[in-house]
Tab-separated table of N, CA and C in Angstrom:
chain	number	residue	atom	x	y	z
A	1	MET	N	92.664	93.777	95.734
A	1	MET	CA	91.546	94.460	96.359
A	1	MET	C	91.355	93.892	97.770
A	2	ARG	N	91.173	94.795	98.721
A	2	ARG	CA	90.928	94.393	100.113
A	2	ARG	C	89.435	94.433	100.399
A	3	ILE	N	88.926	93.340	100.929
A	3	ILE	CA	87.511	93.199	101.222
A	3	ILE	C	87.337	93.057	102.727
A	4	ALA	N	86.537	93.939	103.326
A	4	ALA	CA	86.163	93.793	104.736
A	4	ALA	C	84.850	93.027	104.788
A	5	ILE	N	84.736	92.134	105.755
A	5	ILE	CA	83.516	91.357	105.918
A	5	ILE	C	83.171	91.320	107.397
A	6	ALA	N	81.900	91.546	107.696
A	6	ALA	CA	81.447	91.574	109.083
A	6	ALA	C	80.050	90.978	109.161
A	7	CYS	N	79.752	90.397	110.322
A	7	CYS	CA	78.449	89.768	110.493
A	7	CYS	C	78.050	89.730	111.957
A	8	ASP	N	76.785	89.449	112.187
A	8	ASP	CA	76.329	89.136	113.533
A	8	ASP	C	76.268	87.611	113.666
A	9	HIS	N	75.736	87.151	114.785
A	9	HIS	CA	75.697	85.722	115.101
A	9	HIS	C	74.889	84.894	114.102
A	10	ALA	N	73.912	85.511	113.433
A	10	ALA	CA	73.060	84.771	112.501
A	10	ALA	C	73.767	84.423	111.200
A	11	ALA	N	74.916	85.052	110.953
A	11	ALA	CA	75.537	84.911	109.642
A	11	ALA	C	76.979	84.406	109.690
A	12	VAL	N	77.408	83.860	110.814
A	12	VAL	CA	78.799	83.422	110.949
A	12	VAL	C	79.165	82.378	109.900
A	13	SER	N	78.319	81.413	109.687
A	13	SER	CA	78.617	80.351	108.728
A	13	SER	C	78.775	80.920	107.314
A	14	LEU	N	77.871	81.808	106.913
A	14	LEU	CA	77.964	82.409	105.583
A	14	LEU	C	79.210	83.299	105.489
A	15	LYS	N	79.507	84.055	106.540
A	15	LYS	CA	80.717	84.892	106.538
A	15	LYS	C	81.957	84.040	106.337
A	16	ASP	N	82.055	82.958	107.091
A	16	ASP	CA	83.226	82.089	106.984
A	16	ASP	C	83.344	81.497	105.584
A	17	ASP	N	82.211	81.100	105.004
A	17	ASP	CA	82.209	80.556	103.645
A	17	ASP	C	82.702	81.601	102.655
A	18	LEU	N	82.151	82.814	102.730
A	18	LEU	CA	82.552	83.866	101.799
A	18	LEU	C	84.003	84.279	102.014
A	19	ARG	N	84.431	84.381	103.250
A	19	ARG	CA	85.824	84.751	103.559
A	19	ARG	C	86.786	83.762	102.922
A	20	ASP	N	86.540	82.483	103.118
A	20	ASP	CA	87.431	81.452	102.584
A	20	ASP	C	87.403	81.426	101.058
A	21	TRP	N	86.233	81.592	100.478
A	21	TRP	CA	86.084	81.616	99.025
A	21	TRP	C	86.834	82.804	98.434
A	22	LEU	N	86.674	83.992	99.044
A	22	LEU	CA	87.374	85.183	98.564
A	22	LEU	C	88.888	85.041	98.689
A	23	ALA	N	89.349	84.543	99.824
A	23	ALA	CA	90.787	84.348	100.030
A	23	ALA	C	91.337	83.368	98.995
A	24	GLY	N	90.562	82.332	98.692
A	24	GLY	CA	90.974	81.359	97.684
A	24	GLY	C	91.073	81.956	96.295
A	25	ASP	N	90.313	83.035	96.057
A	25	ASP	CA	90.375	83.739	94.766
A	25	ASP	C	91.425	84.847	94.761
A	26	GLY	N	92.197	84.946	95.843
A	26	GLY	CA	93.297	85.906	95.877
A	26	GLY	C	92.990	87.254	96.488
A	27	TYR	N	91.809	87.440	97.009
A	27	TYR	CA	91.472	88.700	97.674
A	27	TYR	C	92.072	88.723	99.079
A	28	GLU	N	92.462	89.891	99.511
A	28	GLU	CA	92.857	90.094	100.900
A	28	GLU	C	91.572	90.369	101.674
A	29	VAL	N	91.285	89.563	102.687
A	29	VAL	CA	90.025	89.671	103.419
A	29	VAL	C	90.295	90.099	104.852
A	30	LEU	N	89.621	91.157	105.266
A	30	LEU	CA	89.670	91.652	106.634
A	30	LEU	C	88.415	91.156	107.338
A	31	ASP	N	88.552	90.140	108.165
A	31	ASP	CA	87.431	89.532	108.883
A	31	ASP	C	87.210	90.292	110.187
A	32	LEU	N	86.120	91.050	110.240
A	32	LEU	CA	85.817	91.889	111.393
A	32	LEU	C	84.905	91.209	112.399
A	33	GLY	N	84.621	89.927	112.185
A	33	GLY	CA	83.795	89.182	113.132
A	33	GLY	C	82.323	89.324	112.804
A	34	THR	N	81.551	88.783	113.649
A	34	THR	CA	81.806	88.046	114.852
A	34	THR	C	82.297	86.654	114.473
A	35	HIS	N	82.785	85.925	115.464
A	35	HIS	CA	83.399	84.632	115.172
A	35	HIS	C	82.693	83.456	115.816
A	36	GLY	N	81.567	83.704	116.447
A	36	GLY	CA	80.822	82.624	117.083
A	36	GLY	C	79.331	82.892	117.016
A	37	THR	N	78.561	81.931	117.498
A	37	THR	CA	77.109	82.037	117.390
A	37	THR	C	76.444	82.640	118.626
A	38	ALA	N	77.239	83.075	119.599
A	38	ALA	CA	76.654	83.764	120.751
A	38	ALA	C	76.058	85.085	120.274
A	39	SER	N	74.911	85.443	120.805
A	39	SER	CA	74.201	86.635	120.372
A	39	SER	C	75.050	87.896	120.535
A	40	VAL	N	75.112	88.683	119.450
A	40	VAL	CA	75.795	89.974	119.434
A	40	VAL	C	74.865	90.992	118.772
A	41	ASP	N	75.239	92.250	118.835
A	41	ASP	CA	74.415	93.316	118.272
A	41	ASP	C	74.913	93.694	116.881
A	42	TYR	N	74.060	93.508	115.870
A	42	TYR	CA	74.467	93.788	114.492
A	42	TYR	C	74.932	95.226	114.277
A	43	PRO	N	74.408	96.253	114.994
A	43	PRO	CA	74.927	97.608	114.755
A	43	PRO	C	76.424	97.732	115.037
A	44	ASP	N	76.921	96.983	116.019
A	44	ASP	CA	78.355	97.038	116.313
A	44	ASP	C	79.182	96.570	115.124
A	45	TYR	N	78.710	95.559	114.425
A	45	TYR	CA	79.462	94.996	113.302
A	45	TYR	C	79.261	95.813	112.025
A	46	GLY	N	78.095	96.408	111.860
A	46	GLY	CA	77.896	97.344	110.760
A	46	GLY	C	78.805	98.552	110.912
A	47	ARG	N	78.971	99.010	112.140
A	47	ARG	CA	79.858	100.139	112.424
A	47	ARG	C	81.313	99.763	112.149
A	48	LYS	N	81.715	98.561	112.559
A	48	LYS	CA	83.095	98.118	112.293
A	48	LYS	C	83.377	98.106	110.792
A	49	LEU	N	82.446	97.587	110.023
A	49	LEU	CA	82.613	97.539	108.572
A	49	LEU	C	82.706	98.951	108.004
A	50	ALA	N	81.804	99.822	108.420
A	50	ALA	CA	81.794	101.201	107.928
A	50	ALA	C	83.090	101.923	108.279
A	51	ASN	N	83.561	101.731	109.487
A	51	ASN	CA	84.795	102.395	109.904
A	51	ASN	C	85.993	101.908	109.093
A	52	ALA	N	86.027	100.614	108.780
A	52	ALA	CA	87.122	100.071	107.973
A	52	ALA	C	87.103	100.674	106.564
A	53	LEU	N	85.924	100.823	105.982
A	53	LEU	CA	85.822	101.437	104.650
A	53	LEU	C	86.217	102.909	104.712
A	54	ALA	N	85.705	103.618	105.700
A	54	ALA	CA	85.984	105.054	105.823
A	54	ALA	C	87.467	105.322	106.051
A	55	ALA	N	88.135	104.430	106.778
A	55	ALA	CA	89.557	104.602	107.090
A	55	ALA	C	90.465	104.125	105.964
A	56	GLY	N	89.901	103.555	104.915
A	56	GLY	CA	90.715	103.059	103.809
A	56	GLY	C	91.367	101.722	104.085
A	57	GLU	N	90.903	101.026	105.118
A	57	GLU	CA	91.453	99.708	105.437
A	57	GLU	C	90.943	98.631	104.482
A	58	ALA	N	89.870	98.954	103.765
A	58	ALA	CA	89.289	98.027	102.792
A	58	ALA	C	88.743	98.837	101.624
A	59	ASP	N	88.735	98.204	100.458
A	59	ASP	CA	88.202	98.838	99.257
A	59	ASP	C	86.704	98.611	99.104
A	60	ARG	N	86.249	97.448	99.535
A	60	ARG	CA	84.833	97.088	99.459
A	60	ARG	C	84.465	96.335	100.723
A	61	GLY	N	83.153	96.286	101.006
A	61	GLY	CA	82.698	95.622	102.208
A	61	GLY	C	81.525	94.694	101.950
A	62	ILE	N	81.422	93.677	102.803
A	62	ILE	CA	80.302	92.735	102.781
A	62	ILE	C	79.763	92.660	104.196
A	63	ALA	N	78.493	93.016	104.350
A	63	ALA	CA	77.828	93.038	105.648
A	63	ALA	C	76.764	91.945	105.676
A	64	LEU	N	76.753	91.171	106.750
A	64	LEU	CA	75.838	90.029	106.838
A	64	LEU	C	75.132	90.009	108.182
A	65	CYS	N	73.839	89.776	108.154
A	65	CYS	CA	73.082	89.463	109.367
A	65	CYS	C	71.932	88.563	108.932
A	66	GLY	N	70.992	88.305	109.796
A	66	GLY	CA	69.912	87.384	109.448
A	66	GLY	C	69.161	87.797	108.195
A	67	SER	N	68.730	89.059	108.153
A	67	SER	CA	67.998	89.576	106.995
A	67	SER	C	68.858	90.444	106.090
A	68	GLY	N	69.968	90.942	106.602
A	68	GLY	CA	70.796	91.909	105.877
A	68	GLY	C	70.349	93.339	106.099
A	69	ILE	N	69.146	93.528	106.576
A	69	ILE	CA	68.573	94.873	106.701
A	69	ILE	C	69.228	95.668	107.829
A	70	GLY	N	69.271	95.101	109.010
A	70	GLY	CA	69.795	95.832	110.156
A	70	GLY	C	71.239	96.249	109.993
A	71	ILE	N	72.076	95.334	109.550
A	71	ILE	CA	73.497	95.653	109.406
A	71	ILE	C	73.719	96.640	108.259
A	72	MET	N	72.862	96.609	107.244
A	72	MET	CA	72.941	97.586	106.162
A	72	MET	C	72.619	98.982	106.687
A	73	ILE	N	71.573	99.092	107.473
A	73	ILE	CA	71.201	100.389	108.044
A	73	ILE	C	72.340	100.910	108.917
A	74	ALA	N	72.910	100.044	109.735
A	74	ALA	CA	74.006	100.448	110.618
A	74	ALA	C	75.202	100.939	109.809
A	75	ALA	N	75.581	100.218	108.767
A	75	ALA	CA	76.730	100.613	107.954
A	75	ALA	C	76.479	101.940	107.254
A	76	ASN	N	75.267	102.149	106.786
A	76	ASN	CA	74.942	103.371	106.047
A	76	ASN	C	74.866	104.613	106.921
A	77	ARG	N	74.963	104.463	108.218
A	77	ARG	CA	74.988	105.637	109.098
A	77	ARG	C	76.281	106.419	108.912
A	78	ASN	N	77.314	105.772	108.377
A	78	ASN	CA	78.583	106.433	108.107
A	78	ASN	C	78.497	107.048	106.707
A	79	PRO	N	78.738	108.349	106.565
A	79	PRO	CA	78.584	108.984	105.254
A	79	PRO	C	79.561	108.485	104.190
A	80	ALA	N	80.598	107.769	104.583
A	80	ALA	CA	81.553	107.231	103.611
A	80	ALA	C	81.076	105.926	102.988
A	81	VAL	N	79.936	105.421	103.440
A	81	VAL	CA	79.469	104.103	103.026
A	81	VAL	C	78.195	104.216	102.191
A	82	ARG	N	78.170	103.441	101.120
A	82	ARG	CA	76.968	103.235	100.326
A	82	ARG	C	76.770	101.731	100.245
A	83	CYS	N	75.989	101.209	101.182
A	83	CYS	CA	75.763	99.771	101.309
A	83	CYS	C	74.373	99.426	100.791
A	84	ALA	N	74.317	98.496	99.859
A	84	ALA	CA	73.061	98.091	99.240
A	84	ALA	C	72.699	96.665	99.654
A	85	LEU	N	71.458	96.469	100.046
A	85	LEU	CA	70.949	95.132	100.320
A	85	LEU	C	70.664	94.451	98.993
A	86	VAL	N	71.274	93.290	98.763
A	86	VAL	CA	71.093	92.570	97.507
A	86	VAL	C	70.704	91.124	97.788
A	87	SER	N	70.043	90.522	96.809
A	87	SER	CA	69.635	89.130	96.983
A	87	SER	C	69.898	88.282	95.746
A	88	GLU	N	70.366	88.933	94.681
A	88	GLU	CA	70.710	88.220	93.457
A	88	GLU	C	71.733	89.051	92.689
A	89	PRO	N	72.427	88.454	91.739
A	89	PRO	CA	73.527	89.138	91.057
A	89	PRO	C	73.143	90.421	90.324
A	90	LEU	N	71.937	90.501	89.768
A	90	LEU	CA	71.556	91.713	89.038
A	90	LEU	C	71.568	92.927	89.960
A	91	SER	N	70.950	92.806	91.143
A	91	SER	CA	70.933	93.953	92.058
A	91	SER	C	72.333	94.260	92.573
A	92	ALA	N	73.164	93.247	92.733
A	92	ALA	CA	74.545	93.478	93.172
A	92	ALA	C	75.324	94.253	92.117
A	93	GLY	N	75.152	93.895	90.862
A	93	GLY	CA	75.819	94.606	89.783
A	93	GLY	C	75.299	96.028	89.625
A	94	LEU	N	73.991	96.209	89.732
A	94	LEU	CA	73.411	97.551	89.625
A	94	LEU	C	73.826	98.442	90.783
A	95	ALA	N	73.998	97.854	91.959
A	95	ALA	CA	74.463	98.630	93.106
A	95	ALA	C	75.815	99.263	92.808
A	96	ARG	N	76.653	98.539	92.088
A	96	ARG	CA	77.962	99.077	91.694
A	96	ARG	C	77.838	100.013	90.494
A	97	SER	N	77.218	99.554	89.415
A	97	SER	CA	77.238	100.318	88.167
A	97	SER	C	76.455	101.624	88.256
A	98	HIS	N	75.349	101.634	88.971
A	98	HIS	CA	74.513	102.834	89.050
A	98	HIS	C	74.733	103.646	90.324
A	99	ASN	N	75.036	102.981	91.444
A	99	ASN	CA	75.092	103.663	92.741
A	99	ASN	C	76.483	103.744	93.335
A	100	ASP	N	77.473	103.183	92.670
A	100	ASP	CA	78.845	103.161	93.166
A	100	ASP	C	78.902	102.650	94.607
A	101	ALA	N	78.098	101.628	94.887
A	101	ALA	CA	78.088	101.049	96.237
A	101	ALA	C	79.474	100.527	96.572
A	102	ASN	N	79.920	100.788	97.799
A	102	ASN	CA	81.203	100.249	98.236
A	102	ASN	C	81.005	99.088	99.207
A	103	ALA	N	79.751	98.743	99.459
A	103	ALA	CA	79.447	97.586	100.309
A	103	ALA	C	78.102	97.000	99.885
A	104	ILE	N	77.970	95.709	100.138
A	104	ILE	CA	76.673	95.063	99.974
A	104	ILE	C	76.321	94.366	101.269
A	105	ALA	N	75.028	94.199	101.476
A	105	ALA	CA	74.512	93.457	102.618
A	105	ALA	C	73.718	92.266	102.096
A	106	LEU	N	73.863	91.165	102.795
A	106	LEU	CA	73.170	89.926	102.444
A	106	LEU	C	72.501	89.364	103.684
A	107	GLY	N	71.339	88.763	103.504
A	107	GLY	CA	70.614	88.133	104.601
A	107	GLY	C	70.914	86.644	104.651
A	108	ALA	N	71.626	86.223	105.676
A	108	ALA	CA	72.041	84.821	105.783
A	108	ALA	C	70.858	83.870	105.942
A	109	ARG	N	69.756	84.355	106.493
A	109	ARG	CA	68.572	83.498	106.649
A	109	ARG	C	67.704	83.484	105.400
A	110	LEU	N	68.095	84.284	104.403
A	110	LEU	CA	67.273	84.435	103.210
A	110	LEU	C	67.954	83.982	101.929
A	111	ILE	N	69.256	83.771	101.977
A	111	ILE	CA	70.029	83.493	100.772
A	111	ILE	C	70.990	82.337	101.055
A	112	GLY	N	71.180	81.491	100.117
A	112	GLY	CA	72.115	80.385	100.284
A	112	GLY	C	73.531	80.804	99.924
A	113	ALA	N	74.488	79.962	100.261
A	113	ALA	CA	75.899	80.269	100.025
A	113	ALA	C	76.202	80.431	98.540
A	114	GLU	N	75.622	79.604	97.693
A	114	GLU	CA	75.891	79.697	96.257
A	114	GLU	C	75.394	81.022	95.685
A	115	MET	N	74.178	81.430	96.057
A	115	MET	CA	73.649	82.709	95.578
A	115	MET	C	74.434	83.871	96.175
A	116	ALA	N	74.848	83.748	97.438
A	116	ALA	CA	75.662	84.796	98.062
A	116	ALA	C	76.971	84.972	97.296
A	117	ARG	N	77.614	83.875	96.934
A	117	ARG	CA	78.858	83.973	96.162
A	117	ARG	C	78.607	84.628	94.803
A	118	ALA	N	77.497	84.308	94.173
A	118	ALA	CA	77.165	84.921	92.878
A	118	ALA	C	76.946	86.431	93.037
A	119	CYS	N	76.319	86.833	94.111
A	119	CYS	CA	76.113	88.263	94.377
A	119	CYS	C	77.439	88.966	94.604
A	120	VAL	N	78.294	88.363	95.407
A	120	VAL	CA	79.601	88.953	95.701
A	120	VAL	C	80.437	89.034	94.425
A	121	ALA	N	80.404	87.999	93.614
A	121	ALA	CA	81.162	88.012	92.360
A	121	ALA	C	80.695	89.147	91.458
A	122	ALA	N	79.392	89.347	91.327
A	122	ALA	CA	78.861	90.436	90.504
A	122	ALA	C	79.262	91.787	91.082
A	123	PHE	N	79.181	91.924	92.385
A	123	PHE	CA	79.544	93.169	93.063
A	123	PHE	C	81.013	93.516	92.838
A	124	LEU	N	81.881	92.534	92.957
A	124	LEU	CA	83.312	92.795	92.846
A	124	LEU	C	83.790	92.974	91.398
A	125	SER	N	83.049	92.448	90.452
A	125	SER	CA	83.502	92.510	89.052
A	125	SER	C	82.857	93.642	88.255
A	126	THR	N	81.997	94.405	88.883
A	126	THR	CA	81.286	95.471	88.178
A	126	THR	C	81.882	96.826	88.535
A	127	ASP	N	82.103	97.644	87.516
A	127	ASP	CA	82.613	98.996	87.706
A	127	ASP	C	81.462	100.004	87.746
A	128	PHE	N	81.707	101.123	88.396
A	128	PHE	CA	80.762	102.239	88.398
A	128	PHE	C	80.752	102.853	87.002
A	129	LEU	N	79.572	103.095	86.456
A	129	LEU	CA	79.461	103.642	85.109
A	129	LEU	C	79.740	105.141	85.049
A	130	GLY	N	79.554	105.843	86.148
A	130	GLY	CA	79.735	107.292	86.135
A	130	GLY	C	78.683	107.933	85.259
A	131	GLY	N	79.092	108.906	84.444
A	131	GLY	CA	78.162	109.559	83.525
A	131	GLY	C	76.956	110.130	84.241
A	132	ARG	N	75.776	109.812	83.744
A	132	ARG	CA	74.541	110.359	84.313
A	132	ARG	C	74.316	109.932	85.757
A	133	HIS	N	75.012	108.869	86.194
A	133	HIS	CA	74.847	108.380	87.566
A	133	HIS	C	75.693	109.171	88.566
A	134	ALA	N	76.783	109.759	88.108
A	134	ALA	CA	77.712	110.443	89.013
A	134	ALA	C	77.070	111.581	89.803
A	135	PRO	N	76.285	112.468	89.185
A	135	PRO	CA	75.678	113.538	89.986
A	135	PRO	C	74.724	113.014	91.066
A	136	ARG	N	74.067	111.913	90.776
A	136	ARG	CA	73.148	111.327	91.763
A	136	ARG	C	73.925	110.736	92.931
A	137	VAL	N	75.029	110.069	92.625
A	137	VAL	CA	75.868	109.529	93.699
A	137	VAL	C	76.435	110.672	94.532
A	138	ASP	N	76.819	111.755	93.883
A	138	ASP	CA	77.294	112.928	94.630
A	138	ASP	C	76.209	113.459	95.567
A	139	MET	N	74.969	113.415	95.148
A	139	MET	CA	73.863	113.864	95.990
A	139	MET	C	73.739	113.008	97.242
A	140	LEU	N	74.101	111.734	97.125
A	140	LEU	CA	74.020	110.834	98.279
A	140	LEU	C	75.012	111.225	99.379
A	141	LYS	N	76.046	111.960	99.014
A	141	LYS	CA	77.054	112.374	99.979
A	141	LYS	C	76.602	113.560	100.829
A	142	GLU	N	75.530	114.221	100.394
A	142	GLU	CA	75.021	115.385	101.105
A	142	GLU	C	74.169	114.946	102.295
A	143	PRO	N	74.209	115.736	103.391
A	143	PRO	CA	73.350	115.407	104.541
A	143	PRO	C	71.875	115.466	104.144
A	144	ALA	N	71.080	114.686	104.806
A	144	ALA	CA	69.625	114.647	104.513
A	144	ALA	C	68.966	115.962	104.874
């Protein structure tokens, strides 16, 4: 499975931690930056993540910024993306099982590395249930 990961300046440390942890578990990781703590605009990195998912360059995505909110909104502007803001493993698993999320967003200023890894693990190990959830996910693909 190929995982794209992107962040703004507030989340570089968490991105690097997750990237290395995922690579150590055998995942192919596409690091879309940023790579330093100089101020950058989170919409640019949310867009990079969304474009990688839409183009099939990655199977799943992880978006990180200070709160997780801004980069999640930016990623979700692409209709190919269903990015859920999560803060614990239950919401990460539900994002996959009920919403077929292909990306999660985490707030680096709100969550520690251990909890972030637990969220990512739940997200990556959970399958979409389909069934009664499938028509609702299909509705998400329609323009507002």
